[in-house]
């Protein structure tokens, strides 16, 4: 096990290049089950991606990583495919459940482990299963597995999601890809990562239309032989470094992004007083000593992302007055709060709202986190703290942030990785 050692209060300057999006890559990798030969570019080489590749290999898709180019080449040409996603590969990475849709539509059967509980909430898969059932699948749950069959194949239909889910929208799209006829999905998630999956499915040969939160897809069995796709940038990683810049930046610039996708993030930081300038595809961010309080509620895109809530909370500890965060997506996503409080933050939680009192001086401590975004919020807290912060259990960070310490070090942060001694 490893830990991060951070000495705070160093100004951050220089450039940070944003990696490809983990949450866009994962469903696209699941979609390669539908493909023949794919080259994916701009892939973030993080733990969750390696786990998904292991799952694809287990199923029978050949995968080859070109480390220097950050490309992955995938070939799906074996006749003998395994339509199983075992527990050991789905338990650490919920996105494993996304192989259900493509396996079912292409091979007419799938057995996929239920992902189980998760630190940030119960995270059920009922909406995924609702969509698959409507498309004609017979589904049983047995011994912790979803066992799905569609002997005559899936058939296009109209599905209205009772609530918005990124994963369920993606699984439904993947299943509808080879269903007979037209599928219309309503009340869909339209996160940029969902739209990137749609772009990929179009390259594979599908015809898809997005009208607001409605997605119409025409099923097809004609698959293009060779497909190249460059994954979009990781807007959560970009948002995280924008917050870092608002905390400690001295002309920090964030590159390899598309600013219009970061509208709500930029607006929120500007309202708080961060100095931000956008020039083409680069955002410059600098610290402002007098930050203003703000109230935010997490919402599906284009609303403020739940995945950036923990990071923004650290900035709120430095703003004057009482800021509020209402978490509407997950029921248990304030687990970073006790750790931030140990570093001196003044935060109260009432139901699904956190009240953050600022400005408060943070002081380094030994901390640990139980999920990816909570971990990175503690890194940000460490960057502004007096003394040293020791962050344990950093395997959460390695699941989703590519080269975190290298990127921060290049901008003059004092951060290093060390062995964890018990
Ligand atoms: C994805 C992202 C995750 C992000 C989340 C919300 C990936 C790999 N992960 O997760 O980083 O935090 O979107 O933006 O892309 N729900 C149900 N039943 C279901 C499915 C979901 O009740 O069948 C609920 C969830 O418990 C949650 C809400 O719907 O409360 C939204 O979850 P969802 O959008 O599905 O998140 P994920 O796709 O798991």
PDB file of N, CA and C and ligand atoms in Angstrom, residues 22-23 26 94-95 120 122-128 163-168 170 191 306-307 329-331 333 373, ligand 1:
ATOM      1  N   UNK A  22     -12.012   8.969 -18.050  1.00  0.00           N
ATOM      2  CA  UNK A  22     -12.219   7.583 -17.591  1.00  0.00           C
ATOM      3  C   UNK A  22     -13.678   7.171 -17.815  1.00  0.00           C
ATOM      4  N   UNK A  23     -14.597   8.065 -17.448  1.00  0.00           N
ATOM      5  CA  UNK A  23     -16.018   7.705 -17.522  1.00  0.00           C
ATOM      6  C   UNK A  23     -16.549   7.653 -18.949  1.00  0.00           C
ATOM      7  N   UNK A  26     -14.782   3.960 -20.285  1.00  0.00           N
ATOM      8  CA  UNK A  26     -15.338   2.689 -19.785  1.00  0.00           C
ATOM      9  C   UNK A  26     -16.523   2.188 -20.632  1.00  0.00           C
ATOM     10  N   UNK A  94     -17.757  -0.658 -10.835  1.00  0.00           N
ATOM     11  CA  UNK A  94     -19.171  -0.793 -11.135  1.00  0.00           C
ATOM     12  C   UNK A  94     -19.475  -0.796 -12.636  1.00  0.00           C
ATOM     13  N   UNK A  95     -18.643  -0.073 -13.411  1.00  0.00           N
ATOM     14  CA  UNK A  95     -18.899   0.045 -14.846  1.00  0.00           C
ATOM     15  C   UNK A  95     -18.837  -1.314 -15.543  1.00  0.00           C
ATOM     16  N   UNK A 120     -20.342   5.349  -1.653  1.00  0.00           N
ATOM     17  CA  UNK A 120     -21.087   6.608  -1.764  1.00  0.00           C
ATOM     18  C   UNK A 120     -22.599   6.418  -1.803  1.00  0.00           C
ATOM     19  N   UNK A 122     -26.096   3.185  -2.248  1.00  0.00           N
ATOM     20  CA  UNK A 122     -26.456   1.799  -2.564  1.00  0.00           C
ATOM     21  C   UNK A 122     -26.223   1.465  -4.036  1.00  0.00           C
ATOM     22  N   UNK A 123     -26.410   2.421  -4.902  1.00  0.00           N
ATOM     23  CA  UNK A 123     -26.175   2.298  -6.347  1.00  0.00           C
ATOM     24  C   UNK A 123     -26.752   1.022  -6.969  1.00  0.00           C
ATOM     25  N   UNK A 124     -28.068   0.897  -6.985  1.00  0.00           N
ATOM     26  CA  UNK A 124     -28.684  -0.284  -7.592  1.00  0.00           C
ATOM     27  C   UNK A 124     -28.565  -0.283  -9.126  1.00  0.00           C
ATOM     28  N   UNK A 125     -29.005  -1.379  -9.759  1.00  0.00           N
ATOM     29  CA  UNK A 125     -28.987  -1.432 -11.240  1.00  0.00           C
ATOM     30  C   UNK A 125     -30.394  -1.641 -11.793  1.00  0.00           C
ATOM     31  N   UNK A 126     -31.421  -1.326 -11.002  1.00  0.00           N
ATOM     32  CA  UNK A 126     -32.798  -1.564 -11.433  1.00  0.00           C
ATOM     33  C   UNK A 126     -33.132  -0.850 -12.748  1.00  0.00           C
ATOM     34  N   UNK A 127     -32.592   0.349 -12.959  1.00  0.00           N
ATOM     35  CA  UNK A 127     -32.924   1.095 -14.186  1.00  0.00           C
ATOM     36  C   UNK A 127     -32.268   0.444 -15.412  1.00  0.00           C
ATOM     37  N   UNK A 128     -31.087  -0.136 -15.214  1.00  0.00           N
ATOM     38  CA  UNK A 128     -30.426  -0.875 -16.319  1.00  0.00           C
ATOM     39  C   UNK A 128     -31.336  -2.044 -16.707  1.00  0.00           C
ATOM     40  N   UNK A 163     -36.004   7.911 -13.512  1.00  0.00           N
ATOM     41  CA  UNK A 163     -35.067   8.948 -13.062  1.00  0.00           C
ATOM     42  C   UNK A 163     -33.810   8.852 -13.925  1.00  0.00           C
ATOM     43  N   UNK A 164     -33.012   9.907 -13.878  1.00  0.00           N
ATOM     44  CA  UNK A 164     -31.877   9.997 -14.818  1.00  0.00           C
ATOM     45  C   UNK A 164     -30.689   9.194 -14.302  1.00  0.00           C
ATOM     46  N   UNK A 165     -30.172   8.312 -15.141  1.00  0.00           N
ATOM     47  CA  UNK A 165     -28.993   7.526 -14.771  1.00  0.00           C
ATOM     48  C   UNK A 165     -28.028   7.458 -15.954  1.00  0.00           C
ATOM     49  N   UNK A 166     -26.780   7.788 -15.679  1.00  0.00           N
ATOM     50  CA  UNK A 166     -25.741   7.735 -16.716  1.00  0.00           C
ATOM     51  C   UNK A 166     -25.559   6.288 -17.175  1.00  0.00           C
ATOM     52  N   UNK A 167     -25.315   5.393 -16.219  1.00  0.00           N
ATOM     53  CA  UNK A 167     -25.033   3.996 -16.554  1.00  0.00           C
ATOM     54  C   UNK A 167     -26.213   3.324 -17.251  1.00  0.00           C
ATOM     55  N   UNK A 168     -27.438   3.575 -16.775  1.00  0.00           N
ATOM     56  CA  UNK A 168     -28.608   2.917 -17.384  1.00  0.00           C
ATOM     57  C   UNK A 168     -28.823   3.427 -18.806  1.00  0.00           C
ATOM     58  N   UNK A 170     -26.474   4.412 -20.794  1.00  0.00           N
ATOM     59  CA  UNK A 170     -25.421   3.794 -21.616  1.00  0.00           C
ATOM     60  C   UNK A 170     -25.732   2.325 -21.897  1.00  0.00           C
ATOM     61  N   UNK A 191     -24.818  13.438 -20.291  1.00  0.00           N
ATOM     62  CA  UNK A 191     -23.457  13.817 -19.906  1.00  0.00           C
ATOM     63  C   UNK A 191     -22.563  13.763 -21.159  1.00  0.00           C
ATOM     64  N   UNK A 306     -21.889  15.878  -9.326  1.00  0.00           N
ATOM     65  CA  UNK A 306     -21.638  15.289  -8.002  1.00  0.00           C
ATOM     66  C   UNK A 306     -20.157  14.921  -7.848  1.00  0.00           C
ATOM     67  N   UNK A 307     -19.504  14.547  -8.961  1.00  0.00           N
ATOM     68  CA  UNK A 307     -18.097  14.128  -8.909  1.00  0.00           C
ATOM     69  C   UNK A 307     -17.144  15.282  -8.592  1.00  0.00           C
ATOM     70  N   UNK A 329     -27.553  13.498  -5.944  1.00  0.00           N
ATOM     71  CA  UNK A 329     -27.384  12.302  -6.784  1.00  0.00           C
ATOM     72  C   UNK A 329     -27.149  11.052  -5.927  1.00  0.00           C
ATOM     73  N   UNK A 330     -26.245  11.143  -4.966  1.00  0.00           N
ATOM     74  CA  UNK A 330     -25.951   9.974  -4.124  1.00  0.00           C
ATOM     75  C   UNK A 330     -26.285  10.276  -2.667  1.00  0.00           C
ATOM     76  N   UNK A 331     -26.726   9.257  -1.945  1.00  0.00           N
ATOM     77  CA  UNK A 331     -27.239   9.509  -0.587  1.00  0.00           C
ATOM     78  C   UNK A 331     -26.147   9.566   0.476  1.00  0.00           C
ATOM     79  N   UNK A 333     -22.657  10.869   0.179  1.00  0.00           N
ATOM     80  CA  UNK A 333     -21.453  11.360  -0.483  1.00  0.00           C
ATOM     81  C   UNK A 333     -20.780  12.508   0.258  1.00  0.00           C
ATOM     82  N   UNK A 373     -13.288  10.639  -5.457  1.00  0.00           N
ATOM     83  CA  UNK A 373     -13.360  12.109  -5.424  1.00  0.00           C
ATOM     84  C   UNK A 373     -13.087  12.636  -4.023  1.00  0.00           C
TER      85      UNK A 373
HETATM   86  C1  LIG B   1     -21.726   7.607 -13.315  1.00  0.00           C
HETATM   87  C2  LIG B   1     -20.266   7.946 -13.132  1.00  0.00           C
HETATM   88  C3  LIG B   1     -20.007   8.486 -11.724  1.00  0.00           C
HETATM   89  C4  LIG B   1     -20.938   9.671 -11.446  1.00  0.00           C
HETATM   90  C5  LIG B   1     -22.391   9.304 -11.738  1.00  0.00           C
HETATM   91  C6  LIG B   1     -23.337  10.494 -11.632  1.00  0.00           C
HETATM   92  C7  LIG B   1     -19.186   6.329 -14.574  1.00  0.00           C
HETATM   93  C8  LIG B   1     -18.327   5.129 -14.701  1.00  0.00           C
HETATM   94  N1  LIG B   1     -19.476   6.732 -13.351  1.00  0.00           N
HETATM   95  O1  LIG B   1     -22.038   6.581 -12.382  1.00  0.00           O
HETATM   96  O2  LIG B   1     -18.648   8.895 -11.633  1.00  0.00           O
HETATM   97  O3  LIG B   1     -20.830  10.040 -10.093  1.00  0.00           O
HETATM   98  O4  LIG B   1     -22.515   8.778 -13.075  1.00  0.00           O
HETATM   99  O5  LIG B   1     -22.937  11.503 -12.489  1.00  0.00           O
HETATM  100  O6  LIG B   1     -19.566   6.942 -15.563  1.00  0.00           O
HETATM  101  N2  LIG B   1     -29.575   4.610  -9.851  1.00  0.00           N
HETATM  102  C9  LIG B   1     -30.643   3.809  -9.538  1.00  0.00           C
HETATM  103  N3  LIG B   1     -30.829   2.678 -10.287  1.00  0.00           N
HETATM  104  C10 LIG B   1     -30.020   2.352 -11.324  1.00  0.00           C
HETATM  105  C11 LIG B   1     -28.932   3.189 -11.651  1.00  0.00           C
HETATM  106  C12 LIG B   1     -28.745   4.321 -10.883  1.00  0.00           C
HETATM  107  O7  LIG B   1     -31.390   4.076  -8.603  1.00  0.00           O
HETATM  108  O8  LIG B   1     -30.254   1.318 -11.973  1.00  0.00           O
HETATM  109  C13 LIG B   1     -29.345   5.827  -9.045  1.00  0.00           C
HETATM  110  C14 LIG B   1     -27.974   5.819  -8.357  1.00  0.00           C
HETATM  111  O9  LIG B   1     -28.017   5.108  -7.144  1.00  0.00           O
HETATM  112  C15 LIG B   1     -27.743   7.305  -8.166  1.00  0.00           C
HETATM  113  C16 LIG B   1     -28.388   7.922  -9.410  1.00  0.00           C
HETATM  114  O10 LIG B   1     -29.281   6.930  -9.916  1.00  0.00           O
HETATM  115  O11 LIG B   1     -28.406   7.741  -7.015  1.00  0.00           O
HETATM  116  C17 LIG B   1     -27.416   8.314 -10.506  1.00  0.00           C
HETATM  117  O12 LIG B   1     -26.553   7.221 -10.770  1.00  0.00           O
HETATM  118  P1  LIG B   1     -25.949   6.961 -12.220  1.00  0.00           P
HETATM  119  O13 LIG B   1     -26.138   8.185 -13.041  1.00  0.00           O
HETATM  120  O14 LIG B   1     -26.482   5.682 -12.732  1.00  0.00           O
HETATM  121  O15 LIG B   1     -24.418   6.794 -11.880  1.00  0.00           O
HETATM  122  P2  LIG B   1     -23.395   5.757 -12.513  1.00  0.00           P
HETATM  123  O16 LIG B   1     -23.694   5.543 -13.945  1.00  0.00           O
HETATM  124  O17 LIG B   1     -23.263   4.582 -11.624  1.00  0.00           O
END
